[in-house]
Coordinates of C-alpha atoms in Angstrom, one line a residue:
X207 CA 50.9 105.1 -96.4
X208 CA 48.5 107.2 -94.3
X209 CA 46.7 110.0 -96.2
X210 CA 44.3 111.0 -93.5
X211 CA 45.9 114.5 -93.5
X212 CA 44.0 115.1 -96.7
X213 CA 40.8 115.3 -94.7
X214 CA 42.1 118.5 -93.1
X215 CA 42.8 120.3 -96.4
X216 CA 40.1 123.0 -97.0
X217 CA 40.9 123.6 -100.6
X218 CA 41.2 123.4 -103.6
X219 CA 37.5 122.4 -103.9
X220 CA 38.3 119.7 -106.4
X221 CA 40.5 118.0 -103.9
X222 CA 38.0 118.4 -101.1
X223 CA 35.3 116.7 -103.3
X224 CA 37.7 113.9 -104.2
X225 CA 38.7 113.1 -100.6
X226 CA 35.0 112.7 -99.8
X227 CA 34.9 109.8 -102.3
X228 CA 37.9 107.8 -101.0
X229 CA 36.9 104.2 -100.6
X230 CA 34.2 104.1 -103.3
X231 CA 34.7 100.8 -105.2
X232 CA 33.3 99.4 -108.4
X233 CA 31.4 96.1 -108.1
X234 CA 33.0 93.5 -110.4
X235 CA 30.5 91.5 -112.4
X236 CA 27.0 92.2 -113.5
X237 CA 26.1 94.5 -110.6
X238 CA 27.3 98.1 -110.6
X239 CA 28.0 100.6 -107.8
X240 CA 25.1 103.1 -107.8
X241 CA 27.4 105.9 -106.5
X242 CA 29.5 105.7 -109.6
X243 CA 26.5 105.5 -111.8
X244 CA 25.1 108.6 -110.0
X245 CA 28.3 110.5 -110.9
X246 CA 27.5 109.8 -114.6
X247 CA 24.0 111.1 -114.2
X248 CA 25.2 114.2 -112.3
X249 CA 27.6 115.2 -115.1
X250 CA 25.2 114.4 -117.9
X251 CA 26.8 111.1 -119.1
X252 CA 24.1 108.7 -118.0
X253 CA 23.3 107.6 -121.6
X254 CA 27.0 107.0 -122.3
X255 CA 28.3 105.6 -119.0
X256 CA 26.1 102.7 -118.2
X257 CA 28.1 100.4 -115.9
X258 CA 31.2 100.5 -113.7
X259 CA 33.1 98.0 -115.9
X260 CA 33.8 101.0 -118.2
X261 CA 37.0 102.8 -117.1
X262 CA 35.9 105.5 -114.8
X263 CA 39.0 107.6 -113.8
X264 CA 37.8 110.4 -116.1
X265 CA 34.3 110.1 -114.7
X266 CA 35.6 110.5 -111.2
X267 CA 37.5 113.7 -112.1
X268 CA 34.4 115.0 -114.0
X269 CA 32.3 114.4 -110.8
X270 CA 34.8 116.2 -108.6
X271 CA 35.2 119.2 -110.9
X272 CA 31.4 119.5 -111.5
X273 CA 30.6 119.2 -107.8
X274 CA 33.3 121.8 -107.0
X275 CA 31.6 124.2 -109.5
X276 CA 34.4 124.0 -112.1
X277 CA 34.3 123.4 -115.8
X278 CA 34.3 119.8 -117.0
X279 CA 36.3 119.1 -120.1
X280 CA 34.7 117.9 -123.3
X281 CA 34.5 114.1 -123.5
X282 CA 35.7 113.6 -119.9
X283 CA 35.6 109.8 -119.9
X284 CA 38.8 109.9 -122.1
X285 CA 41.5 110.4 -119.5
X286 CA 43.9 112.3 -121.7
X287 CA 41.2 114.9 -122.6
X288 CA 41.9 116.2 -119.1
X289 CA 45.2 117.5 -120.5
X290 CA 42.9 120.4 -121.8
X291 CA 41.7 121.3 -118.3
X292 CA 42.7 124.7 -116.8
X293 CA 46.3 125.8 -117.3
X294 CA 49.4 123.7 -118.0
X295 CA 52.0 123.8 -115.3
X296 CA 55.6 122.4 -115.2
X297 CA 55.6 121.7 -111.4
X298 CA 52.5 119.9 -110.1
X299 CA 51.1 120.9 -106.7
X300 CA 48.3 119.9 -104.4
X301 CA 45.0 119.6 -106.2
X302 CA 46.4 119.7 -109.7
X303 CA 45.1 117.4 -112.4
X304 CA 47.7 114.9 -113.6
X305 CA 47.3 112.9 -116.8
X306 CA 49.4 109.8 -117.5
X307 CA 50.0 107.6 -120.4
X308 CA 49.6 103.8 -120.1
X309 CA 49.3 100.8 -122.4
X310 CA 46.0 101.2 -124.2
X311 CA 45.2 104.8 -123.2
X312 CA 45.6 107.1 -120.3
X313 CA 44.8 107.8 -116.7
X314 CA 43.9 110.9 -114.8
X315 CA 44.0 111.8 -111.1
X316 CA 44.7 114.5 -108.6
X317 CA 48.2 115.3 -107.2
X318 CA 48.4 114.9 -103.4
X319 CA 52.2 114.6 -103.2
X320 CA 55.3 113.1 -104.5
X321 CA 58.5 111.3 -103.6
X322 CA 61.7 111.1 -105.6
X323 CA 60.4 108.8 -108.3
X324 CA 56.6 108.8 -108.1
X325 CA 53.6 111.1 -107.8
X326 CA 51.0 110.2 -105.1
X327 CA 47.7 110.4 -107.0
X328 CA 44.2 110.5 -105.7
X329 CA 42.1 108.9 -108.5
X330 CA 39.2 106.8 -109.4
X331 CA 39.5 103.3 -110.9
X332 CA 42.9 102.7 -109.1
X333 CA 42.6 99.1 -108.1
X334 CA 38.9 99.4 -108.9
X335 CA 38.4 102.1 -106.2
X336 CA 38.9 105.7 -105.3
X337 CA 42.3 105.6 -103.6
X338 CA 45.7 107.1 -103.6
X339 CA 48.3 105.3 -105.6
X340 CA 51.9 106.0 -106.6
X341 CA 52.5 106.5 -110.3
X342 CA 56.0 106.8 -111.9
X343 CA 56.9 110.4 -112.7
X344 CA 58.2 109.2 -116.0
X345 CA 54.6 108.4 -117.1
X346 CA 53.3 112.0 -116.6
X347 CA 51.7 113.3 -119.8
X348 CA 50.6 116.7 -118.4
X349 CA 49.9 118.5 -115.2
X350 CA 47.1 121.0 -115.2
X351 CA 46.0 123.6 -112.6
X352 CA 42.5 125.0 -112.2
X353 CA 42.1 128.4 -113.8
X354 CA 41.3 130.2 -110.5
X355 CA 38.4 132.8 -110.7
X356 CA 39.8 134.9 -107.9
X357 CA 43.1 133.6 -106.5
X358 CA 44.9 130.4 -106.0
X359 CA 44.3 128.9 -102.6
X360 CA 47.1 129.4 -100.1
X361 CA 47.5 125.7 -99.5
X362 CA 48.4 124.8 -103.2
X363 CA 51.9 123.7 -102.7
X364 CA 54.4 120.9 -103.4
X365 CA 54.0 118.0 -101.0
X366 CA 56.9 115.7 -100.3
X367 CA 56.0 112.3 -99.0
X368 CA 57.7 109.0 -98.1
X369 CA 58.2 106.5 -100.9
X370 CA 55.6 104.2 -99.5
X371 CA 52.3 103.0 -100.8
X372 CA 50.8 101.1 -103.7
X373 CA 52.5 101.6 -107.0
X374 CA 50.3 101.2 -110.1
X375 CA 51.5 100.7 -113.6
X376 CA 48.3 100.1 -115.6
X377 CA 45.3 101.6 -113.9
X378 CA 41.9 100.2 -114.9

């Protein structure tokens, strides 16, 4: 599935920051991606987050929110803590934070679209990289929208996409 259209979106800022990171990958083994480690330093987690073998979906969202000038949740490395971000919404839209349950914990990413059965989610640590994956709607724990300081950007909307692309079931 081609998600190049995301590069043309000018807001929400969290989405713009996330799109800039597409393609960042963890380095499996004893070496670690310095970009991912820099995210930890930027958000004040350098002493806790020491290598990219530690699950980093929450770190990725923390980096995106921090860089966008938004509030990072407490204990952001725990994916399900992102269910405390912004305002709860029943219908996710472009740029919303989505939290999912999985065996052994949770996962967090950013809504970029949906098809009949899956959300298309831009996230970190999806197949060891920042990428867009399809995640079953049935796994959704909560959808959260940024608490806008002025007004919601005009392009925050539902996005309907083809049912194509990588499906993930246990992101790590």
